């Protein structure tokens, strides 16, 4: 592990001034080991900054109460929403009651993501959170997901980012946010199934599109998940199994028979089948290697990591260790070969200038303009992890304008300090090299 | 960048462009005079992708098929009835437009909107990602094709000294359709396409111009052409949606004579697995803003539409029967729209395969009778004057043309 700059470009949101030298003293291997065990890293100073975003510590029902649906609130308060001033009046009434509109929940989520990316000492954990949130993408703007997404990130994703893949998969399968986003809460044995979750579970979350499932498997899996639902999505938003709408007959999934009468265990069995399937090991390894090594993953390394997945029961920490210590990762050919996403670009720019940011609206909107509005990717595939996707002419200009605004301290809520002439800093942040990691 | 003679020529012509009161035929493009034979107009194609698999049998309703309504008890669009709203709009006694697409009906009646039904990709995948990828690469079933079909069109019709805006997408990222070695720009907002560094802007642009050459060529071209405020043709109002805004900006760029030949826009949200509604509801609302945006573009371009063909596409259609949640799961064929001056419209093209159980693909979906590449090929050959589409659509022999153009 010689190239510390390369290591930091992949397992963190970019080096801070002096960090490469500091870790050179510690040693790359030791630093990697620390990062693979985030719980052992004291992170209280980053945690203190998170106090500014109260909704991220709330339960779904608290969020529903404190950030109510504007129409419902208006009805309750008997405000006529047709009146042009009503929006302002509703905002004032909310404020008087200590409430806020749901958009604030999204802002808190975006802000905490950037603040953690910039300040958390558990950098790899943040990178993994970014990876898995994109892998198990959901769309904040889809109705009830405005109130369900926070709990999804905090309870389904974050605890498992370096754990066992199966636990992560199960947590997402039982999360109201995912059940709502992919319509599974509506899938019913009595009214008819909804194939949306069954298909994406195999295509996007586990086996991959060429992983060997058929249309018949999609339907069988959808039947297995009938009844996986949400208890009052807009009141409490907790997972709930509804036996009455569950299809209790026998299923055959990918050649495995699931006996009749299994109830909620049917879906759990499917998760088990999928998480043990060799196609899943291959697909997840491919995506991890693409993220951490190169847009075109070296096949030998994918195979090796896939073997680690199968030997360790899908232990993500072990897979990550295998990737980062591999010859492929440490080959000079892949250094600087990955294009930063807009989120990585913004975070790394602020980190590189010892910046101070509150993660506020202006800076998160700039990330959106560069092409990656956080939590707002509509298709279930998430954002593509390939360089060419991010470097269209419009996006390049947005990046350069971000570099200009940041260096001139023109982004409210975010400030940077440096000794060089401004032009030198703009040139560095805008350079093709700084778009890479 | 040295400003070529062409740009000077163009900037002479653009002073009038974008000014709604000037009939566009008075603003003869410098391009047309330079690059094309005298009297020949410069053909333009506008490609629109409905991402998420739009329900073709709701957009263009086969009310004459006796199996249609029974398969969709809650979400079928009622058959046309004279003087009644919220029902399909009769096109030919068998097909009807979704009532939300009513603004397209006049274009159909004028003979400038054609519909191709039971069309799409012959590949049988029901994956959004793969199906979009295949349609945009123009090579269904072949994952080894790295460039997009529109980019290959640019490659086989090279234009020396082409404008930086020869191919433009109004999208956050360059779409797969335009990916490849030929230059193409993408942007979300024409108005903010540049460096915003106050007084330092020219110096900053200078600094980055060589590093991001295509981008800054486009910035310079645009600056020499556009006005600050774009006003659509009198009476035209675009809906307030991101998609409509992209179409409005395509109109703006075309009218600014910056040399647009290929334009691309996309509209998301067609993945209607749940509660899609019928004449009212989610899909109806989305179709309303979609149809209104297309009609606005058509009217905004006015007589320039004689050089323009608009083609819509979607990766696949949806299952014929509604699912358990008032929506539709992934299907096979859908329909696409082709509009413009050169189009022989006022007709629904393509063989209708029927909706009887034995006529459905895999017993569940509208079967496919027209490969999307036949439609695209015909547009490229007859409208864009591409001599040979074999390089655009590898391993594909176009069938006898539908004669849409």
Tab-separated table of N, CA, C and O in Angstrom, chain A residues 53-159:
chain	number	residue	atom	x	y	z
A	53	UNK	N	-29.453	19.082	12.278
A	53	UNK	CA	-30.451	18.435	11.408
A	53	UNK	C	-31.336	17.490	12.224
A	53	UNK	O	-31.168	16.263	12.176
A	54	UNK	N	-32.276	18.046	12.988
A	54	UNK	CA	-33.019	17.225	13.956
A	54	UNK	C	-33.777	16.064	13.339
A	54	UNK	O	-33.893	15.000	13.945
A	55	UNK	N	-34.274	16.224	12.114
A	55	UNK	CA	-35.146	15.164	11.577
A	55	UNK	C	-34.415	13.847	11.373
A	55	UNK	O	-35.037	12.789	11.340
A	56	UNK	N	-33.089	13.867	11.266
A	56	UNK	CA	-32.396	12.608	10.978
A	56	UNK	C	-32.372	11.681	12.191
A	56	UNK	O	-32.029	10.504	12.062
A	57	UNK	N	-32.751	12.193	13.358
A	57	UNK	CA	-32.809	11.324	14.540
A	57	UNK	C	-34.245	10.949	14.902
A	57	UNK	O	-34.504	10.325	15.904
A	58	UNK	N	-35.200	11.360	14.066
A	58	UNK	CA	-36.610	11.119	14.408
A	58	UNK	C	-37.119	9.807	13.830
A	58	UNK	O	-36.641	9.340	12.804
A	59	UNK	N	-38.126	9.255	14.508
A	59	UNK	CA	-38.822	8.096	13.950
A	59	UNK	C	-39.731	8.595	12.826
A	59	UNK	O	-40.032	9.792	12.740
A	60	UNK	N	-40.197	7.647	12.029
A	60	UNK	CA	-41.072	8.043	10.923
A	60	UNK	C	-42.323	8.753	11.436
A	60	UNK	O	-42.737	9.773	10.882
A	61	UNK	N	-42.905	8.252	12.518
A	61	UNK	CA	-44.142	8.903	12.967
A	61	UNK	C	-43.870	10.315	13.506
A	61	UNK	O	-44.677	11.219	13.328
A	62	UNK	N	-42.716	10.506	14.125
A	62	UNK	CA	-42.351	11.868	14.547
A	62	UNK	C	-42.211	12.784	13.333
A	62	UNK	O	-42.657	13.934	13.355
A	63	UNK	N	-41.563	12.264	12.297
A	63	UNK	CA	-41.376	13.078	11.082
A	63	UNK	C	-42.732	13.435	10.473
A	63	UNK	O	-42.972	14.574	10.064
A	64	UNK	N	-43.637	12.431	10.434
A	64	UNK	CA	-44.963	12.690	9.869
A	64	UNK	C	-45.676	13.797	10.645
A	64	UNK	O	-46.337	14.663	10.062
A	65	UNK	N	-45.505	13.783	11.963
A	65	UNK	CA	-46.179	14.810	12.783
A	65	UNK	C	-45.535	16.183	12.671
A	65	UNK	O	-46.218	17.195	12.681
A	66	UNK	N	-44.225	16.207	12.564
A	66	UNK	CA	-43.527	17.489	12.611
A	66	UNK	C	-43.387	18.132	11.227
A	66	UNK	O	-43.211	19.348	11.118
A	67	UNK	N	-43.467	17.301	10.192
A	67	UNK	CA	-43.320	17.830	8.820
A	67	UNK	C	-44.525	17.386	8.012
A	67	UNK	O	-44.414	16.584	7.088
A	68	UNK	N	-45.715	17.874	8.364
A	68	UNK	CA	-46.932	17.288	7.794
A	68	UNK	C	-47.114	17.632	6.316
A	68	UNK	O	-46.529	18.586	5.803
A	69	UNK	N	-47.956	16.830	5.701
A	69	UNK	CA	-48.337	17.070	4.321
A	69	UNK	C	-49.071	18.403	4.243
A	69	UNK	O	-50.058	18.591	4.942
A	70	UNK	N	-48.623	19.339	3.415
A	70	UNK	CA	-49.228	20.678	3.412
A	70	UNK	C	-50.754	20.658	3.203
A	70	UNK	O	-51.483	21.368	3.904
A	71	UNK	N	-51.236	19.794	2.275
A	71	UNK	CA	-52.684	19.787	2.001
A	71	UNK	C	-53.474	19.361	3.233
A	71	UNK	O	-54.489	19.965	3.574
A	72	UNK	N	-52.981	18.301	3.898
A	72	UNK	CA	-53.689	17.808	5.089
A	72	UNK	C	-53.691	18.864	6.178
A	72	UNK	O	-54.705	19.119	6.826
A	73	UNK	N	-52.525	19.474	6.364
A	73	UNK	CA	-52.406	20.501	7.387
A	73	UNK	C	-53.361	21.654	7.082
A	73	UNK	O	-54.073	22.152	7.958
A	74	UNK	N	-53.418	22.033	5.808
A	74	UNK	CA	-54.292	23.138	5.409
A	74	UNK	C	-55.744	22.790	5.704
A	74	UNK	O	-56.504	23.639	6.209
A	75	UNK	N	-56.106	21.542	5.392
A	75	UNK	CA	-57.497	21.130	5.669
A	75	UNK	C	-57.780	21.194	7.163
A	75	UNK	O	-58.820	21.676	7.595
A	76	UNK	N	-56.799	20.691	7.926
A	76	UNK	CA	-56.988	20.696	9.387
A	76	UNK	C	-57.147	22.122	9.906
A	76	UNK	O	-57.952	22.394	10.802
A	77	UNK	N	-56.378	23.031	9.324
A	77	UNK	CA	-56.404	24.410	9.806
A	77	UNK	C	-57.459	25.237	9.065
A	77	UNK	O	-57.557	26.441	9.265
A	78	UNK	N	-58.206	24.567	8.168
A	78	UNK	CA	-59.269	25.232	7.403
A	78	UNK	C	-58.743	26.429	6.600
A	78	UNK	O	-59.337	27.495	6.560
A	79	UNK	N	-57.587	26.230	5.980
A	79	UNK	CA	-57.035	27.276	5.103
A	79	UNK	C	-57.432	26.933	3.670
A	79	UNK	O	-57.317	25.788	3.240
A	80	UNK	N	-57.898	27.929	2.951
A	80	UNK	CA	-58.252	27.708	1.558
A	80	UNK	C	-56.989	27.764	0.696
A	80	UNK	O	-56.401	28.827	0.515
A	81	UNK	N	-56.590	26.606	0.163
A	81	UNK	CA	-55.322	26.573	-0.573
A	81	UNK	C	-55.415	27.226	-1.947
A	81	UNK	O	-54.407	27.395	-2.605
A	82	UNK	N	-56.617	27.544	-2.385
A	82	UNK	CA	-56.749	28.193	-3.689
A	82	UNK	C	-56.283	29.645	-3.621
A	82	UNK	O	-55.963	30.255	-4.630
A	83	UNK	N	-56.255	30.173	-2.420
A	83	UNK	CA	-55.894	31.569	-2.248
A	83	UNK	C	-54.372	31.733	-2.418
A	83	UNK	O	-53.597	30.958	-1.873
A	84	UNK	N	-53.958	32.702	-3.253
A	84	UNK	CA	-52.534	32.796	-3.621
A	84	UNK	C	-51.588	32.973	-2.426
A	84	UNK	O	-50.441	32.553	-2.490
A	85	UNK	N	-52.077	33.589	-1.371
A	85	UNK	CA	-51.205	33.800	-0.214
A	85	UNK	C	-51.149	32.588	0.700
A	85	UNK	O	-50.458	32.609	1.719
A	86	UNK	N	-51.921	31.537	0.329
A	86	UNK	CA	-52.105	30.449	1.289
A	86	UNK	C	-50.793	29.743	1.638
A	86	UNK	O	-50.581	29.349	2.767
A	87	UNK	N	-49.910	29.619	0.650
A	87	UNK	CA	-48.664	28.900	0.927
A	87	UNK	C	-47.879	29.593	2.038
A	87	UNK	O	-47.343	28.948	2.939
A	88	UNK	N	-47.835	30.925	1.901
A	88	UNK	CA	-47.106	31.677	2.924
A	88	UNK	C	-47.801	31.531	4.272
A	88	UNK	O	-47.168	31.296	5.294
A	89	UNK	N	-49.146	31.609	4.242
A	89	UNK	CA	-49.893	31.504	5.513
A	89	UNK	C	-49.688	30.135	6.144
A	89	UNK	O	-49.544	30.018	7.352
A	90	UNK	N	-49.696	29.101	5.282
A	90	UNK	CA	-49.492	27.753	5.826
A	90	UNK	C	-48.109	27.650	6.454
A	90	UNK	O	-47.952	27.102	7.550
A	91	UNK	N	-47.119	28.219	5.778
A	91	UNK	CA	-45.766	28.187	6.347
A	91	UNK	C	-45.721	28.875	7.704
A	91	UNK	O	-45.107	28.385	8.649
A	92	UNK	N	-46.411	30.026	7.802
A	92	UNK	CA	-46.424	30.746	9.088
A	92	UNK	C	-47.107	29.924	10.170
A	92	UNK	O	-46.633	29.845	11.309
A	93	UNK	N	-48.252	29.316	9.816
A	93	UNK	CA	-48.980	28.505	10.803
A	93	UNK	C	-48.137	27.314	11.257
A	93	UNK	O	-48.130	26.965	12.431
A	94	UNK	N	-47.445	26.692	10.299
A	94	UNK	CA	-46.571	25.579	10.652
A	94	UNK	C	-45.532	26.043	11.664
A	94	UNK	O	-45.301	25.393	12.683
A	95	UNK	N	-44.940	27.191	11.360
A	95	UNK	CA	-43.888	27.705	12.235
A	95	UNK	C	-44.427	27.952	13.644
A	95	UNK	O	-43.796	27.595	14.634
A	96	UNK	N	-45.628	28.548	13.725
A	96	UNK	CA	-46.220	28.819	15.039
A	96	UNK	C	-46.392	27.541	15.839
A	96	UNK	O	-46.367	27.552	17.065
A	97	UNK	N	-46.612	26.435	15.139
A	97	UNK	CA	-46.837	25.160	15.843
A	97	UNK	C	-45.544	24.358	15.983
A	97	UNK	O	-45.575	23.181	16.361
A	98	UNK	N	-44.426	24.972	15.625
A	98	UNK	CA	-43.157	24.250	15.703
A	98	UNK	C	-43.031	23.180	14.646
A	98	UNK	O	-42.353	22.174	14.844
A	99	UNK	N	-43.714	23.364	13.516
A	99	UNK	CA	-43.641	22.389	12.435
A	99	UNK	C	-42.957	23.008	11.217
A	99	UNK	O	-42.743	24.216	11.162
A	100	UNK	N	-42.650	22.140	10.244
A	100	UNK	CA	-42.052	22.630	9.004
A	100	UNK	C	-42.585	21.826	7.827
A	100	UNK	O	-43.093	20.727	8.004
A	101	UNK	N	-42.461	22.365	6.610
A	101	UNK	CA	-42.902	21.580	5.446
A	101	UNK	C	-41.955	20.399	5.191
A	101	UNK	O	-40.789	20.449	5.587
A	102	UNK	N	-42.445	19.345	4.528
A	102	UNK	CA	-41.627	18.139	4.344
A	102	UNK	C	-40.333	18.370	3.566
A	102	UNK	O	-39.388	17.604	3.719
A	103	UNK	N	-40.282	19.430	2.760
A	103	UNK	CA	-39.042	19.712	2.021
A	103	UNK	C	-37.847	19.862	2.971
A	103	UNK	O	-36.710	19.617	2.592
A	104	UNK	N	-38.145	20.276	4.215
A	104	UNK	CA	-37.065	20.418	5.181
A	104	UNK	C	-36.431	19.058	5.512
A	104	UNK	O	-35.239	18.979	5.809
A	105	UNK	N	-37.239	18.003	5.442
A	105	UNK	CA	-36.713	16.655	5.701
A	105	UNK	C	-35.680	16.296	4.635
A	105	UNK	O	-34.601	15.766	4.929
A	106	UNK	N	-35.994	16.613	3.394
A	106	UNK	CA	-35.054	16.367	2.297
A	106	UNK	C	-33.784	17.196	2.485
A	106	UNK	O	-32.671	16.691	2.319
A	107	UNK	N	-33.976	18.460	2.856
A	107	UNK	CA	-32.812	19.323	3.047
A	107	UNK	C	-31.910	18.779	4.152
A	107	UNK	O	-30.684	18.744	4.012
A	108	UNK	N	-32.515	18.330	5.253
A	108	UNK	CA	-31.723	17.747	6.347
A	108	UNK	C	-30.928	16.542	5.855
A	108	UNK	O	-29.763	16.362	6.204
A	109	UNK	N	-31.593	15.699	5.049
A	109	UNK	CA	-30.911	14.506	4.541
A	109	UNK	C	-29.722	14.897	3.672
A	109	UNK	O	-28.617	14.380	3.830
A	110	UNK	N	-29.953	15.826	2.751
A	110	UNK	CA	-28.867	16.247	1.860
A	110	UNK	C	-27.738	16.901	2.655
A	110	UNK	O	-26.556	16.622	2.425
A	111	UNK	N	-28.121	17.740	3.601
A	111	UNK	CA	-27.117	18.467	4.391
A	111	UNK	C	-26.256	17.503	5.202
A	111	UNK	O	-25.028	17.607	5.207
A	112	UNK	N	-26.925	16.542	5.883
A	112	UNK	CA	-26.132	15.641	6.718
A	112	UNK	C	-25.207	14.779	5.871
A	112	UNK	O	-24.111	14.442	6.301
A	113	UNK	N	-25.639	14.444	4.647
A	113	UNK	CA	-24.769	13.630	3.778
A	113	UNK	C	-23.486	14.397	3.448
A	113	UNK	O	-22.386	13.857	3.511
A	114	UNK	N	-23.657	15.673	3.091
A	114	UNK	CA	-22.479	16.441	2.721
A	114	UNK	C	-21.611	16.726	3.944
A	114	UNK	O	-20.389	16.597	3.889
A	115	UNK	N	-22.258	17.084	5.065
A	115	UNK	CA	-21.489	17.385	6.273
A	115	UNK	C	-20.680	16.161	6.701
A	115	UNK	O	-19.506	16.254	7.056
A	116	UNK	N	-21.293	14.985	6.644
A	116	UNK	CA	-20.546	13.774	7.021
A	116	UNK	C	-19.436	13.471	6.015
A	116	UNK	O	-18.348	13.052	6.399
A	117	UNK	N	-19.734	13.673	4.728
A	117	UNK	CA	-18.708	13.396	3.714
A	117	UNK	C	-17.491	14.301	3.928
A	117	UNK	O	-16.356	13.879	3.733
A	118	UNK	N	-17.749	15.543	4.362
A	118	UNK	CA	-16.646	16.480	4.549
A	118	UNK	C	-15.946	16.252	5.893
A	118	UNK	O	-14.718	16.279	5.963
A	119	UNK	N	-16.706	15.994	6.953
A	119	UNK	CA	-16.115	16.024	8.294
A	119	UNK	C	-15.972	14.691	9.004
A	119	UNK	O	-15.210	14.590	9.965
A	120	UNK	N	-16.733	13.668	8.589
A	120	UNK	CA	-16.650	12.421	9.347
A	120	UNK	C	-15.245	11.845	9.247
A	120	UNK	O	-14.619	11.884	8.181
A	121	UNK	N	-14.759	11.299	10.348
A	121	UNK	CA	-13.464	10.605	10.296
A	121	UNK	C	-13.677	9.179	9.818
A	121	UNK	O	-12.737	8.494	9.486
A	122	UNK	N	-14.952	8.759	9.804
A	122	UNK	CA	-15.270	7.420	9.292
A	122	UNK	C	-15.549	7.534	7.789
A	122	UNK	O	-16.661	7.311	7.326
A	123	UNK	N	-14.507	7.914	7.063
A	123	UNK	CA	-14.689	8.233	5.649
A	123	UNK	C	-15.172	7.037	4.834
A	123	UNK	O	-16.046	7.171	3.998
A	124	UNK	N	-14.581	5.865	5.069
A	124	UNK	CA	-14.986	4.714	4.263
A	124	UNK	C	-16.453	4.378	4.520
A	124	UNK	O	-17.187	4.014	3.599
A	125	UNK	N	-16.878	4.531	5.764
A	125	UNK	CA	-18.286	4.263	6.064
A	125	UNK	C	-19.194	5.196	5.252
A	125	UNK	O	-20.232	4.774	4.743
A	126	UNK	N	-18.780	6.443	5.089
A	126	UNK	CA	-19.577	7.386	4.297
A	126	UNK	C	-19.568	7.017	2.818
A	126	UNK	O	-20.572	7.126	2.123
A	127	UNK	N	-18.397	6.586	2.333
A	127	UNK	CA	-18.304	6.171	0.934
A	127	UNK	C	-19.199	4.951	0.699
A	127	UNK	O	-19.923	4.871	-0.300
A	128	UNK	N	-19.177	4.008	1.648
A	128	UNK	CA	-20.015	2.812	1.511
A	128	UNK	C	-21.507	3.173	1.597
A	128	UNK	O	-22.335	2.592	0.897
A	129	UNK	N	-21.837	4.107	2.450
A	129	UNK	CA	-23.235	4.555	2.548
A	129	UNK	C	-23.684	5.128	1.210
A	129	UNK	O	-24.780	4.841	0.718
A	130	UNK	N	-22.807	5.928	0.616
A	130	UNK	CA	-23.095	6.502	-0.694
A	130	UNK	C	-23.294	5.384	-1.728
A	130	UNK	O	-24.232	5.417	-2.535
A	131	UNK	N	-22.438	4.386	-1.674
A	131	UNK	CA	-22.526	3.267	-2.622
A	131	UNK	C	-23.841	2.511	-2.454
A	131	UNK	O	-24.574	2.269	-3.418
A	132	UNK	N	-24.167	2.134	-1.227
A	132	UNK	CA	-25.356	1.292	-1.025
A	132	UNK	C	-26.650	2.070	-1.206
A	132	UNK	O	-27.642	1.525	-1.680
A	133	UNK	N	-26.647	3.345	-0.848
A	133	UNK	CA	-27.864	4.139	-1.094
A	133	UNK	C	-28.142	4.228	-2.595
A	133	UNK	O	-29.289	4.305	-3.019
A	134	UNK	N	-27.092	4.228	-3.389
A	134	UNK	CA	-27.282	4.269	-4.835
A	134	UNK	C	-27.651	2.886	-5.380
A	134	UNK	O	-28.470	2.768	-6.286
A	135	UNK	N	-27.062	1.857	-4.796
A	135	UNK	CA	-27.395	0.493	-5.233
A	135	UNK	C	-28.857	0.170	-4.922
A	135	UNK	O	-29.588	-0.333	-5.770
A	136	UNK	N	-29.264	0.472	-3.700
A	136	UNK	CA	-30.660	0.271	-3.293
A	136	UNK	C	-31.388	1.614	-3.403
A	136	UNK	O	-31.921	2.134	-2.423
A	137	UNK	N	-31.361	2.162	-4.610
A	137	UNK	CA	-31.893	3.517	-4.777
A	137	UNK	C	-33.391	3.595	-4.481
A	137	UNK	O	-34.147	2.693	-4.828
A	138	UNK	N	-33.780	4.663	-3.835
A	138	UNK	CA	-35.200	5.010	-3.757
A	138	UNK	C	-35.340	6.499	-4.088
A	138	UNK	O	-34.353	7.226	-4.100
A	139	UNK	N	-36.548	6.926	-4.342
A	139	UNK	CA	-36.805	8.284	-4.853
A	139	UNK	C	-37.593	9.061	-3.800
A	139	UNK	O	-38.760	8.759	-3.545
A	140	UNK	N	-36.944	10.037	-3.195
A	140	UNK	CA	-37.553	10.766	-2.072
A	140	UNK	C	-38.904	11.382	-2.453
A	140	UNK	O	-39.832	11.411	-1.652
A	141	UNK	N	-39.014	11.856	-3.676
A	141	UNK	CA	-40.220	12.615	-4.060
A	141	UNK	C	-41.460	11.758	-4.237
A	141	UNK	O	-42.534	12.290	-4.469
A	142	UNK	N	-41.318	10.424	-4.193
A	142	UNK	CA	-42.492	9.583	-4.436
A	142	UNK	C	-43.368	9.528	-3.174
A	142	UNK	O	-43.127	8.729	-2.264
A	143	UNK	N	-44.380	10.367	-3.149
A	143	UNK	CA	-45.396	10.391	-2.083
A	143	UNK	C	-44.861	10.083	-0.686
A	143	UNK	O	-44.101	10.852	-0.122
A	144	UNK	N	-45.260	8.928	-0.141
A	144	UNK	CA	-44.925	8.619	1.254
A	144	UNK	C	-43.420	8.514	1.497
A	144	UNK	O	-42.965	8.610	2.636
A	145	UNK	N	-42.646	8.316	0.441
A	145	UNK	CA	-41.201	8.226	0.634
A	145	UNK	C	-40.596	9.521	1.180
A	145	UNK	O	-39.482	9.505	1.687
A	146	UNK	N	-41.351	10.586	1.115
A	146	UNK	CA	-40.851	11.823	1.705
A	146	UNK	C	-40.707	11.695	3.229
A	146	UNK	O	-39.855	12.329	3.831
A	147	UNK	N	-41.548	10.827	3.810
A	147	UNK	CA	-41.468	10.640	5.260
A	147	UNK	C	-40.746	9.346	5.635
A	147	UNK	O	-40.401	9.136	6.785
A	148	UNK	N	-40.546	8.467	4.655
A	148	UNK	CA	-39.986	7.143	4.952
A	148	UNK	C	-38.484	7.040	4.684
A	148	UNK	O	-37.814	6.143	5.173
A	149	UNK	N	-37.950	7.960	3.878
A	149	UNK	CA	-36.563	7.830	3.438
A	149	UNK	C	-35.562	7.981	4.577
A	149	UNK	O	-34.542	7.296	4.619
A	150	UNK	N	-35.856	8.876	5.516
A	150	UNK	CA	-34.910	9.130	6.609
A	150	UNK	C	-34.640	7.850	7.393
A	150	UNK	O	-33.484	7.463	7.611
A	151	UNK	N	-35.717	7.174	7.766
A	151	UNK	CA	-35.574	5.948	8.530
A	151	UNK	C	-34.856	4.875	7.697
A	151	UNK	O	-34.076	4.071	8.217
A	152	UNK	N	-35.124	4.883	6.404
A	152	UNK	CA	-34.473	3.932	5.493
A	152	UNK	C	-32.950	4.064	5.564
A	152	UNK	O	-32.233	3.093	5.761
A	153	UNK	N	-32.483	5.283	5.428
A	153	UNK	CA	-31.032	5.477	5.474
A	153	UNK	C	-30.459	5.137	6.838
A	153	UNK	O	-29.455	4.436	6.944
A	154	UNK	N	-31.114	5.649	7.899
A	154	UNK	CA	-30.534	5.525	9.238
A	154	UNK	C	-30.608	4.091	9.767
A	154	UNK	O	-29.709	3.640	10.457
A	155	UNK	N	-31.698	3.363	9.436
A	155	UNK	CA	-31.899	2.044	10.055
A	155	UNK	C	-31.721	0.864	9.108
A	155	UNK	O	-31.330	-0.208	9.546
A	156	UNK	N	-32.014	1.051	7.822
A	156	UNK	CA	-31.867	-0.082	6.902
A	156	UNK	C	-30.479	-0.098	6.262
A	156	UNK	O	-29.870	-1.147	6.117
A	157	UNK	N	-29.968	1.058	5.877
A	157	UNK	CA	-28.703	1.108	5.148
A	157	UNK	C	-27.492	1.261	6.080
A	157	UNK	O	-26.625	0.393	6.127
A	158	UNK	N	-27.463	2.363	6.818
A	158	UNK	CA	-26.228	2.699	7.550
A	158	UNK	C	-25.683	1.589	8.455
A	158	UNK	O	-24.476	1.331	8.453
A	159	UNK	N	-26.532	0.894	9.230
A	159	UNK	CA	-25.961	-0.116	10.138
A	159	UNK	C	-25.280	-1.276	9.408
A	159	UNK	O	-24.525	-2.015	10.025
